[in-house]
Amino acid sequence: MSRPVIIIGFGGHGRVVADGLLASGVDLLAATDSEPSRALDPGMHLHIITDEDLIRGYSATDVYLAVGVGSIWPVLEDSLRRDLVRRFESLGYRFVGLRHPGAIISPHADISETAQLHAGSVVQVGAQIGSHVIINTRASIDHDCRIGDFCHVGPGATLSGGVEIGEGAHIGTGAAIVQGVHVGPGAFIAAGATVTTNIGPAEYVRGTPARPFQPKPRNA
Ligand SMILES: CC(C)(COP(=O)(O)OP(=O)(O)OC[C@H]1O[C@@H](n2cnc3c(N)ncnc32)[C@H](O)[C@@H]1OP(=O)(O)O)[C@@H](O)C(=O)NCCC(=O)NCCS
């Protein structure tokens, strides 16, 4: 049975998720934000509440949730996206994914229910997409690719056939990955990189061809 959906997080990614869910005919009830009075409403007229309001006001048996929090770094064990999924699942809530009507999705791909396929994305035959994966705007996943749980394939990134991406890895905006390459769990591929060789777990690479680099400390 279908239920109305509440989006957790209403920043930039959350509003893109809201738009995609509305475009696909989902009954959108509300979105959460840590400061509802400051949340930008692009004319969707959603009810903006806090996570605590959600827990107090909506039972886990009455609504589904969608993740509105994006990511710009690998999604590791302690990352916000994983934390919120763990927290709400432990309270009994269930998450839905997104299939934007403008995405081109092979009926012969194996896609987790909680994966988000955004506008203009392409998922080809034989691809496997794990749970809570984001295939962002216009990203392309070719035949037989395998994308691990919580990965984010950024806007316009292109994966040739048979590429494997380990859990939580981040594929930056517009990156290109050639056929058959393996990217390790927790790795980071910078925007615009061209990846022609395997990338190890938690390795950070950038450039064409992609080479390792040391990222600046976070929040620096
Ligand atoms: C790699 C990244 C994090 C920037 O890193 P940074 O350390 O903040 O980069 P800085 O701006 O300080 O630049 C440091 C150096 O790296 C270079 N550089 C930065 N980004 C680069 C990139 N994507 N590719 C190649 N070189 C890059 C800069 O030119 C600079 O070089 P220099 O030292 O020779 O002058 C950023 O480019 C990136 O890829 N972010 C991911 C974006 C993304 O996927 N967003 C998805 C949102 S939905």
Coordinates of N, CA and C and ligand atoms in Angstrom, one line a residue:
M1 N 0.8 -1.2 0.0 CA 0.0 0.0 0.0 C 0.9 1.2 0.0
S2 N 0.5 2.2 -0.8 CA 1.3 3.4 -0.9 C 1.0 4.4 0.3
R3 N 2.0 5.1 0.7 CA 1.8 6.0 1.8 C 2.4 7.4 1.4
P4 N 2.0 8.5 2.0 CA 2.6 9.8 1.7 C 4.1 9.7 2.2
V5 N 4.9 10.6 1.6 CA 6.3 10.6 1.9 C 6.8 11.9 2.5
I6 N 7.7 11.8 3.5 CA 8.3 13.0 4.1 C 9.8 12.9 3.8
I7 N 10.4 14.0 3.3 CA 11.8 14.1 3.0 C 12.6 14.6 4.2
I8 N 13.7 13.8 4.4 CA 14.6 14.2 5.5 C 15.7 15.1 5.0
G9 N 15.6 16.4 5.3 CA 16.6 17.3 4.8 C 16.1 18.1 3.6
F10 N 16.1 19.4 3.7 CA 15.5 20.2 2.6 C 16.4 21.3 2.1
G11 N 17.7 20.9 2.0 CA 18.7 21.8 1.4 C 18.6 21.6 -0.1
G12 N 19.7 21.9 -0.8 CA 19.7 21.7 -2.3 C 19.3 20.4 -2.7
H13 N 20.0 19.3 -2.2 CA 19.6 18.0 -2.7 C 18.2 17.6 -2.3
G14 N 17.8 18.0 -1.1 CA 16.4 17.7 -0.6 C 15.4 18.3 -1.6
R15 N 15.6 19.5 -2.1 CA 14.7 20.2 -3.0 C 14.7 19.4 -4.3
V16 N 15.8 18.9 -4.8 CA 15.9 18.2 -6.0 C 15.1 16.8 -5.8
V17 N 15.2 16.2 -4.7 CA 14.5 15.0 -4.4 C 13.0 15.3 -4.4
A18 N 12.6 16.4 -3.7 CA 11.2 16.8 -3.6 C 10.6 17.0 -5.1
D19 N 11.4 17.7 -5.9 CA 10.9 17.9 -7.3 C 10.7 16.6 -8.0
G20 N 11.7 15.7 -7.9 CA 11.7 14.4 -8.5 C 10.5 13.6 -8.1
L21 N 10.3 13.6 -6.7 CA 9.1 12.8 -6.2 C 7.8 13.3 -6.7
L22 N 7.7 14.7 -6.7 CA 6.4 15.3 -7.2 C 6.2 14.9 -8.7
A23 N 7.3 15.0 -9.4 CA 7.2 14.7 -10.9 C 6.8 13.3 -11.1
S24 N 7.2 12.4 -10.2 CA 6.8 11.0 -10.4 C 5.5 10.6 -9.7
G25 N 4.8 11.7 -9.2 CA 3.4 11.4 -8.8 C 3.3 11.0 -7.3
V26 N 4.4 11.1 -6.6 CA 4.3 10.7 -5.2 C 3.6 11.8 -4.3
D27 N 2.8 11.3 -3.3 CA 2.1 12.2 -2.4 C 3.1 12.7 -1.4
L28 N 3.6 13.9 -1.5 CA 4.6 14.5 -0.7 C 3.9 15.2 0.5
L29 N 4.2 14.8 1.7 CA 3.5 15.4 2.9 C 4.3 16.6 3.5
A30 N 5.6 16.4 3.6 CA 6.4 17.4 4.4 C 7.9 17.2 4.1
A31 N 8.7 18.1 4.6 CA 10.1 17.9 4.6 C 10.7 18.4 5.9
T32 N 11.8 17.9 6.3 CA 12.4 18.3 7.6 C 13.6 19.2 7.3
D33 N 13.9 20.1 8.3 CA 15.0 20.9 8.2 C 15.3 21.3 9.7
S34 N 16.6 21.5 10.0 CA 17.0 21.8 11.4 C 16.4 23.2 11.8
E35 N 16.3 24.1 10.8 CA 15.7 25.4 11.1 C 14.6 25.7 10.0
P36 N 13.4 25.1 10.3 CA 12.3 25.2 9.3 C 12.0 26.6 8.9
S37 N 12.2 27.6 9.7 CA 11.8 29.0 9.3 C 12.8 29.5 8.3
R38 N 14.0 28.9 8.2 CA 15.0 29.4 7.2 C 15.0 28.6 5.9
A39 N 14.2 27.5 5.9 CA 14.3 26.7 4.7 C 13.7 27.4 3.5
L40 N 14.4 27.2 2.4 CA 14.0 27.9 1.1 C 12.8 27.0 0.5
D41 N 11.7 27.7 0.2 CA 10.6 26.9 -0.4 C 10.5 27.5 -1.8
P42 N 10.9 26.6 -2.8 CA 10.8 27.1 -4.2 C 9.4 27.0 -4.8
G43 N 8.4 27.3 -3.9 CA 7.0 27.3 -4.4 C 6.3 26.0 -4.3
M44 N 6.9 25.0 -3.6 CA 6.3 23.7 -3.4 C 5.2 23.7 -2.3
H45 N 5.3 24.7 -1.4 CA 4.3 24.8 -0.3 C 4.3 23.5 0.5
L46 N 5.5 23.0 0.8 CA 5.5 21.8 1.7 C 5.5 22.3 3.1
H47 N 5.0 21.4 4.0 CA 5.0 21.7 5.4 C 6.5 21.4 5.9
I48 N 7.2 22.4 6.4 CA 8.6 22.1 6.8 C 8.6 22.0 8.3
I49 N 9.1 20.9 8.8 CA 9.2 20.6 10.2 C 10.5 20.1 10.6
T50 N 10.8 19.9 11.9 CA 12.0 19.4 12.3 C 11.9 17.8 12.4
D51 N 13.1 17.2 12.5 CA 13.1 15.7 12.6 C 12.3 15.3 13.8
E52 N 12.4 16.1 14.9 CA 11.7 15.7 16.1 C 10.1 15.8 16.0
D53 N 9.7 16.9 15.2 CA 8.3 17.1 14.9 C 7.8 15.8 14.1
L54 N 8.7 15.4 13.2 CA 8.3 14.2 12.4 C 8.0 13.0 13.3
I55 N 9.0 12.7 14.2 CA 8.8 11.6 15.1 C 7.6 11.7 16.0
R56 N 7.4 12.9 16.5 CA 6.2 13.1 17.4 C 4.9 13.0 16.6
G57 N 4.9 13.5 15.3 CA 3.6 13.7 14.6 C 3.2 12.6 13.6
Y58 N 4.2 11.8 13.2 CA 3.9 10.9 12.1 C 4.4 9.5 12.5
S59 N 3.5 8.5 12.5 CA 3.9 7.2 12.9 C 4.6 6.5 11.7
A60 N 5.5 5.6 12.1 CA 6.3 4.8 11.1 C 5.4 4.0 10.2
T61 N 4.2 3.7 10.7 CA 3.2 2.9 9.9 C 2.4 3.8 8.9
D62 N 2.5 5.1 9.1 CA 1.6 6.0 8.2 C 2.4 6.6 7.1
V63 N 3.7 6.8 7.2 CA 4.5 7.5 6.2 C 5.7 6.7 5.8
Y64 N 6.2 7.0 4.6 CA 7.5 6.6 4.2 C 8.4 7.8 4.2
L65 N 9.7 7.6 4.3 CA 10.7 8.7 4.3 C 11.6 8.6 3.0
A66 N 12.1 9.8 2.6 CA 13.1 9.8 1.5 C 14.3 10.6 2.0
V67 N 15.5 10.2 1.7 CA 16.7 10.9 2.1 C 16.9 12.2 1.2
G68 N 16.9 13.3 1.9 CA 17.1 14.6 1.2 C 18.5 15.2 1.4
V69 N 19.3 14.4 2.1 CA 20.7 14.9 2.4 C 21.6 14.3 1.3
G70 N 22.3 15.2 0.6 CA 23.3 14.7 -0.4 C 24.7 14.5 0.2
S71 N 25.7 14.5 -0.6 CA 27.1 14.3 -0.1 C 28.1 14.8 -1.1
I72 N 29.2 15.3 -0.6 CA 30.2 15.7 -1.6 C 31.6 15.0 -1.3
W73 N 31.5 14.1 -0.3 CA 32.7 13.3 0.1 C 32.2 11.9 0.2
P74 N 33.2 10.9 0.3 CA 32.7 9.5 0.5 C 31.8 9.4 1.7
V75 N 30.9 8.5 1.6 CA 29.9 8.3 2.7 C 30.4 7.1 3.5
L76 N 31.1 7.5 4.6 CA 31.8 6.5 5.5 C 30.8 6.1 6.6
E77 N 31.3 5.3 7.5 CA 30.4 4.7 8.6 C 29.7 5.8 9.4
D78 N 30.5 7.0 9.6 CA 29.9 8.0 10.5 C 29.3 9.2 9.7
S79 N 29.1 9.0 8.4 CA 28.6 10.1 7.6 C 27.1 10.4 7.9
L80 N 26.7 11.7 7.7 CA 25.4 12.1 8.0 C 24.3 11.3 7.3
R81 N 24.5 10.9 6.0 CA 23.5 10.2 5.3 C 23.2 8.8 6.0
R82 N 24.3 8.1 6.4 CA 24.2 6.8 7.0 C 23.5 7.0 8.4
D83 N 23.9 8.0 9.1 CA 23.4 8.3 10.5 C 21.9 8.4 10.4
L84 N 21.4 9.2 9.5 CA 20.0 9.5 9.5 C 19.2 8.2 9.1
V85 N 19.8 7.5 8.1 CA 19.1 6.2 7.7 C 19.0 5.3 8.9
R86 N 20.2 5.1 9.6 CA 20.2 4.2 10.8 C 19.2 4.7 11.9
R87 N 19.2 6.0 12.1 CA 18.3 6.5 13.2 C 16.9 6.2 12.9
F88 N 16.4 6.6 11.7 CA 15.0 6.4 11.4 C 14.6 5.0 11.2
E89 N 15.5 4.2 10.7 CA 15.2 2.7 10.5 C 15.1 2.1 11.9
S90 N 15.9 2.5 12.8 CA 15.8 1.9 14.2 C 14.5 2.3 14.9
L91 N 13.9 3.4 14.4 CA 12.6 3.8 14.9 C 11.4 3.1 14.1
G92 N 11.8 2.3 13.1 CA 10.8 1.5 12.4 C 10.3 2.2 11.1
Y93 N 10.9 3.3 10.7 CA 10.5 4.0 9.5 C 11.1 3.3 8.3
R94 N 10.5 3.4 7.1 CA 11.0 2.8 5.9 C 11.3 3.9 4.9
F95 N 12.4 3.7 4.2 CA 12.8 4.7 3.1 C 12.4 4.2 1.8
V96 N 12.0 5.2 0.9 CA 11.8 5.0 -0.5 C 12.9 5.7 -1.3
G97 N 13.1 5.2 -2.5 CA 14.0 5.9 -3.4 C 13.3 6.8 -4.3
L98 N 13.9 7.0 -5.5 CA 13.3 8.0 -6.5 C 13.6 7.4 -7.9
R99 N 12.6 7.4 -8.7 CA 12.8 7.1 -10.1 C 12.2 8.3 -10.9
H100 N 13.0 9.2 -11.2 CA 12.5 10.4 -11.9 C 11.9 10.0 -13.3
P101 N 10.8 10.6 -13.7 CA 10.2 10.1 -15.0 C 11.1 10.5 -16.1
G102 N 12.1 11.4 -15.9 CA 13.0 11.7 -17.0 C 14.3 10.9 -16.9
A103 N 14.3 9.8 -16.1 CA 15.5 8.9 -16.1 C 15.2 7.8 -17.1
I104 N 16.3 7.2 -17.7 CA 16.1 6.1 -18.6 C 16.7 4.9 -18.0
I105 N 15.8 4.0 -17.6 CA 16.2 2.9 -16.7 C 15.9 1.5 -17.4
S106 N 16.9 0.7 -17.6 CA 16.6 -0.6 -18.2 C 15.8 -1.5 -17.3
P107 N 14.8 -2.1 -17.9 CA 14.0 -3.1 -17.1 C 14.9 -4.3 -16.7
H108 N 16.0 -4.4 -17.2 CA 16.9 -5.5 -16.9 C 18.1 -5.1 -16.1
A109 N 17.9 -4.1 -15.2 CA 18.9 -3.7 -14.3 C 18.3 -4.0 -12.9
D110 N 19.2 -4.2 -11.9 CA 18.8 -4.6 -10.6 C 19.0 -3.4 -9.6
I111 N 18.0 -2.8 -9.3 CA 18.1 -1.5 -8.6 C 17.4 -1.5 -7.2
S112 N 18.1 -1.2 -6.2 CA 17.5 -1.2 -4.8 C 16.4 -0.2 -4.8
E113 N 15.4 -0.6 -4.0 CA 14.2 0.3 -3.8 C 14.6 1.7 -3.3
T114 N 15.7 1.8 -2.5 CA 16.0 3.1 -1.9 C 17.0 3.9 -2.7
A115 N 17.4 3.4 -3.9 CA 18.3 4.2 -4.7 C 17.5 5.3 -5.4
Q116 N 18.2 6.4 -5.6 CA 17.6 7.6 -6.2 C 18.2 7.8 -7.6
L117 N 17.3 7.7 -8.6 CA 17.7 7.9 -10.0 C 17.1 9.3 -10.4
H118 N 18.0 10.3 -10.6 CA 17.5 11.6 -10.8 C 17.3 11.9 -12.3
A119 N 16.8 13.2 -12.6 CA 16.5 13.6 -13.9 C 17.6 13.4 -14.9
G120 N 17.3 12.7 -16.0 CA 18.3 12.6 -17.1 C 19.3 11.5 -16.9
S121 N 19.2 10.8 -15.7 CA 20.2 9.7 -15.5 C 19.8 8.5 -16.4
V122 N 20.9 7.7 -16.7 CA 20.7 6.5 -17.5 C 21.2 5.3 -16.8
V123 N 20.5 4.2 -16.7 CA 21.0 3.0 -16.1 C 20.7 1.9 -17.1
Q124 N 21.8 1.3 -17.6 CA 21.7 0.3 -18.6 C 21.6 -1.1 -18.1
V125 N 21.3 -2.0 -19.1 CA 21.1 -3.4 -18.9 C 22.2 -4.1 -18.0
G126 N 21.7 -4.9 -17.0 CA 22.7 -5.7 -16.2 C 23.3 -4.9 -15.1
A127 N 23.0 -3.6 -15.0 CA 23.6 -2.8 -13.9 C 23.0 -3.2 -12.6
Q128 N 23.8 -3.1 -11.5 CA 23.3 -3.4 -10.1 C 23.5 -2.1 -9.3
I129 N 22.5 -1.6 -8.7 CA 22.6 -0.4 -7.9 C 22.2 -0.6 -6.5
G130 N 23.0 -0.4 -5.5 CA 22.8 -0.7 -4.1 C 21.9 0.2 -3.4
S131 N 21.7 0.0 -2.1 CA 20.7 0.8 -1.4 C 21.3 2.2 -1.0
H132 N 20.4 3.2 -1.0 CA 20.7 4.6 -0.7 C 21.8 5.2 -1.6
V133 N 21.9 4.6 -2.8 CA 22.8 5.2 -3.8 C 22.1 6.4 -4.5
I134 N 22.9 7.4 -4.8 CA 22.4 8.6 -5.6 C 23.0 8.5 -7.0
I135 N 22.2 8.4 -8.0 CA 22.6 8.5 -9.3 C 22.1 9.9 -9.7
N136 N 23.0 10.9 -9.7 CA 22.5 12.3 -9.8 C 22.2 12.7 -11.2
T137 N 21.8 14.0 -11.3 CA 21.3 14.5 -12.6 C 22.2 14.2 -13.8
R138 N 21.7 13.5 -14.8 CA 22.4 13.2 -16.1 C 23.6 12.3 -15.9
A139 N 23.7 11.6 -14.8 CA 24.8 10.6 -14.7 C 24.4 9.4 -15.5
S140 N 25.4 8.7 -16.0 CA 25.2 7.6 -16.9 C 25.9 6.3 -16.4
I141 N 25.2 5.3 -16.2 CA 25.7 4.0 -15.6 C 25.5 3.0 -16.7
D142 N 26.6 2.5 -17.3 CA 26.4 1.6 -18.5 C 26.3 0.1 -18.1
H143 N 26.2 -0.7 -19.1 CA 25.9 -2.1 -18.9 C 26.8 -2.8 -17.8
D144 N 26.2 -3.6 -17.0 CA 26.9 -4.5 -16.0 C 27.7 -3.8 -15.0
C145 N 27.5 -2.4 -14.8 CA 28.2 -1.8 -13.7 C 27.6 -2.3 -12.4
R146 N 28.4 -2.2 -11.3 CA 27.9 -2.5 -10.0 C 28.3 -1.4 -9.0
I147 N 27.2 -0.8 -8.4 CA 27.4 0.4 -7.6 C 27.0 0.0 -6.2
G148 N 28.0 0.1 -5.2 CA 27.8 -0.3 -3.8 C 26.9 0.6 -3.1
D149 N 26.4 0.2 -1.9 CA 25.5 0.9 -1.1 C 26.1 2.3 -0.8
F150 N 25.2 3.3 -0.7 CA 25.6 4.7 -0.3 C 26.5 5.4 -1.2
C151 N 26.8 4.9 -2.4 CA 27.7 5.6 -3.3 C 26.9 6.8 -3.8
H152 N 27.6 7.8 -4.3 CA 27.0 9.0 -4.9 C 27.7 9.2 -6.3
V153 N 27.0 9.0 -7.4 CA 27.5 9.3 -8.7 C 27.0 10.7 -9.1
G154 N 28.0 11.6 -9.1 CA 27.6 13.0 -9.2 C 27.0 13.4 -10.6
P155 N 26.5 14.6 -10.7 CA 25.9 15.1 -11.9 C 26.8 14.9 -13.1
G156 N 26.2 14.3 -14.2 CA 27.0 14.2 -15.4 C 28.1 13.2 -15.5
A157 N 28.4 12.5 -14.4 CA 29.5 11.5 -14.4 C 29.1 10.4 -15.4
T158 N 30.1 9.8 -16.0 CA 29.9 8.7 -17.0 C 30.7 7.5 -16.6
L159 N 30.0 6.4 -16.4 CA 30.6 5.1 -16.2 C 30.4 4.2 -17.4
S160 N 31.6 3.8 -18.0 CA 31.4 2.8 -19.1 C 31.0 1.4 -18.5
G161 N 30.9 0.5 -19.4 CA 30.4 -0.9 -19.0 C 31.3 -1.6 -18.0
G162 N 30.7 -2.3 -17.1 CA 31.4 -3.3 -16.2 C 32.2 -2.6 -15.2
V163 N 32.0 -1.3 -14.9 CA 32.7 -0.6 -13.8 C 32.1 -1.1 -12.4
E164 N 33.0 -1.2 -11.5 CA 32.5 -1.6 -10.1 C 32.9 -0.5 -9.1
I165 N 32.0 0.0 -8.4 CA 32.2 1.1 -7.4 C 31.9 0.6 -6.0
G166 N 32.9 0.6 -5.1 CA 32.8 0.1 -3.8 C 31.9 1.0 -2.9
E167 N 31.4 0.4 -1.8 CA 30.4 1.0 -1.0 C 30.9 2.4 -0.6
G168 N 30.0 3.4 -0.6 CA 30.2 4.7 -0.1 C 31.2 5.6 -0.9
A169 N 31.6 5.1 -2.1 CA 32.6 6.0 -2.9 C 31.8 7.1 -3.5
H170 N 32.6 8.2 -3.7 CA 32.0 9.4 -4.3 C 32.6 9.6 -5.7
I171 N 31.8 9.7 -6.7 CA 32.2 9.9 -8.1 C 31.8 11.3 -8.4
G172 N 32.8 12.2 -8.6 CA 32.5 13.7 -8.7 C 31.8 14.0 -10.0
T173 N 31.3 15.2 -10.0 CA 30.6 15.8 -11.1 C 31.4 15.7 -12.4
G174 N 30.8 15.1 -13.4 CA 31.4 15.0 -14.7 C 32.6 14.1 -14.9
A175 N 32.9 13.3 -13.9 CA 34.0 12.3 -14.0 C 33.7 11.3 -15.1
A176 N 34.7 10.7 -15.6 CA 34.5 9.6 -16.6 C 35.4 8.4 -16.1
I177 N 34.7 7.2 -16.2 CA 35.4 6.0 -15.7 C 35.4 5.0 -16.8
V178 N 36.5 4.5 -17.3 CA 36.5 3.6 -18.5 C 36.1 2.2 -18.1
Q179 N 35.8 1.4 -19.1 CA 35.2 0.1 -18.9 C 36.1 -0.8 -18.0
G180 N 35.4 -1.5 -17.1 CA 36.0 -2.6 -16.3 C 36.8 -2.1 -15.1
V181 N 36.9 -0.8 -14.9 CA 37.7 -0.3 -13.8 C 37.0 -0.6 -12.5
H182 N 37.8 -0.9 -11.4 CA 37.2 -1.0 -10.1 C 37.6 0.2 -9.2
V183 N 36.7 0.7 -8.5 CA 36.9 1.8 -7.6 C 36.6 1.3 -6.2
G184 N 37.6 1.4 -5.3 CA 37.4 0.8 -4.0 C 36.4 1.5 -3.1
P185 N 36.0 0.8 -2.0 CA 35.0 1.5 -1.1 C 35.6 2.7 -0.5
G186 N 34.8 3.7 -0.3 CA 35.2 5.0 0.4 C 36.2 5.8 -0.5
A187 N 36.3 5.5 -1.7 CA 37.2 6.3 -2.6 C 36.6 7.6 -3.0
F188 N 37.4 8.5 -3.5 CA 36.9 9.8 -4.0 C 37.5 10.1 -5.3
I189 N 36.6 10.3 -6.3 CA 37.0 10.7 -7.7 C 36.6 12.2 -7.9
A190 N 37.6 13.0 -8.1 CA 37.3 14.5 -8.2 C 36.5 14.8 -9.4
A191 N 35.8 16.0 -9.4 CA 35.1 16.5 -10.5 C 36.0 16.5 -11.8
G192 N 35.4 16.0 -12.8 CA 36.1 16.0 -14.1 C 37.2 15.1 -14.3
A193 N 37.5 14.2 -13.4 CA 38.6 13.2 -13.5 C 38.3 12.2 -14.6
T194 N 39.4 11.7 -15.2 CA 39.3 10.5 -16.1 C 40.0 9.4 -15.5
V195 N 39.2 8.3 -15.1 CA 39.8 7.2 -14.4 C 40.0 6.0 -15.4
T196 N 41.3 5.7 -15.5 CA 41.6 4.6 -16.5 C 42.2 3.4 -15.8
T197 N 42.5 3.5 -14.5 CA 43.1 2.3 -13.8 C 42.3 2.1 -12.5
N198 N 42.5 0.9 -11.9 CA 41.8 0.7 -10.7 C 42.2 1.7 -9.6
I199 N 41.2 2.0 -8.7 CA 41.4 2.9 -7.6 C 41.2 2.2 -6.3
G200 N 42.2 2.3 -5.4 CA 42.1 1.5 -4.1 C 41.1 2.1 -3.2
P201 N 40.8 1.3 -2.1 CA 39.9 1.7 -1.1 C 40.3 3.0 -0.4
A202 N 39.4 4.0 -0.2 CA 39.7 5.3 0.4 C 40.7 6.1 -0.3
E203 N 41.0 5.8 -1.5 CA 42.0 6.6 -2.3 C 41.3 7.8 -2.9
Y204 N 42.0 8.9 -2.9 CA 41.5 10.2 -3.5 C 42.3 10.5 -4.8
V205 N 41.6 10.6 -5.9 CA 42.2 10.9 -7.2 C 41.6 12.1 -7.9
R206 N 42.4 12.7 -8.8 CA 41.8 13.8 -9.6 C 42.6 13.9 -10.9
G207 N 42.1 14.6 -11.9 CA 42.8 14.9 -13.1 C 42.6 13.9 -14.2
T208 N 43.3 14.2 -15.3 CA 43.2 13.3 -16.5 C 44.6 13.0 -17.0
P209 N 45.1 11.8 -16.9 CA 44.4 10.7 -16.2 C 44.5 10.9 -14.7
A210 N 43.6 10.3 -14.0 CA 43.4 10.5 -12.6 C 44.7 10.0 -11.8
R211 N 45.1 10.9 -10.9 CA 46.3 10.6 -10.1 C 45.9 10.9 -8.6
P212 N 46.6 10.1 -7.7 CA 46.3 10.4 -6.2 C 46.6 11.8 -5.8
F213 N 45.8 12.3 -4.9 CA 46.1 13.6 -4.2 C 45.7 13.5 -2.8
Q214 N 46.2 14.4 -2.0 CA 45.9 14.5 -0.6 C 44.8 15.6 -0.4
P215 N 43.6 15.3 0.0 CA 42.6 16.3 0.2 C 42.9 17.2 1.4
K216 N 42.4 18.5 1.3 CA 42.6 19.4 2.4 C 41.8 18.8 3.6
P217 N 42.2 19.1 4.9 CA 41.4 18.6 6.0 C 40.0 19.2 5.9
R218 N 39.0 18.4 6.2 CA 37.6 18.9 6.2 C 37.4 20.0 7.2
N219 N 36.5 20.9 6.9 CA 36.1 22.0 7.7 C 37.3 23.0 7.9
A220 N 38.4 22.9 7.1 CA 39.5 23.7 7.3 C 39.2 25.1 6.7
Ligands
LIG1 C1 38.8 18.0 -5.5 C2 37.8 19.1 -5.0 C3 37.2 18.6 -3.7 C4 38.6 20.4 -4.7 O1 39.6 20.2 -3.8 P1 40.3 21.4 -3.0 O2 41.4 20.8 -2.3 O3 39.3 22.2 -2.3 O4 40.8 22.2 -4.3 P2 41.5 23.6 -4.3 O5 40.5 24.5 -5.0 O6 42.0 24.1 -3.0 O7 42.6 23.4 -5.3 C5 43.9 22.8 -5.0 C6 44.6 22.4 -6.2 O8 43.8 21.2 -6.8 C7 43.4 21.6 -8.1 N1 42.0 21.0 -8.3 C8 40.9 21.3 -7.6 N2 39.9 20.6 -8.0 C9 40.4 19.8 -9.0 C10 39.7 18.9 -9.8 N3 38.5 18.6 -9.7 N4 40.5 18.2 -10.8 C11 41.8 18.6 -10.9 N5 42.5 19.5 -10.1 C12 41.7 20.1 -9.2 C13 43.4 23.1 -8.2 O9 43.6 23.6 -9.5 C14 44.6 23.4 -7.3 O10 45.8 23.2 -8.1 P3 47.1 24.0 -7.8 O11 47.5 23.6 -6.4 O12 48.1 23.5 -8.8 O13 46.8 25.4 -7.9 C15 36.8 19.5 -6.0 O14 37.3 19.9 -7.2 C16 35.8 18.3 -6.3 O15 36.1 17.5 -7.2 N6 34.7 18.2 -5.6 C17 33.6 17.2 -5.8 C18 32.4 18.0 -6.5 C19 31.3 17.1 -6.6 O16 31.4 15.9 -7.0 N7 30.1 17.6 -6.3 C20 28.9 16.8 -6.3 C21 27.8 17.7 -5.8 S1 26.2 17.1 -6.2

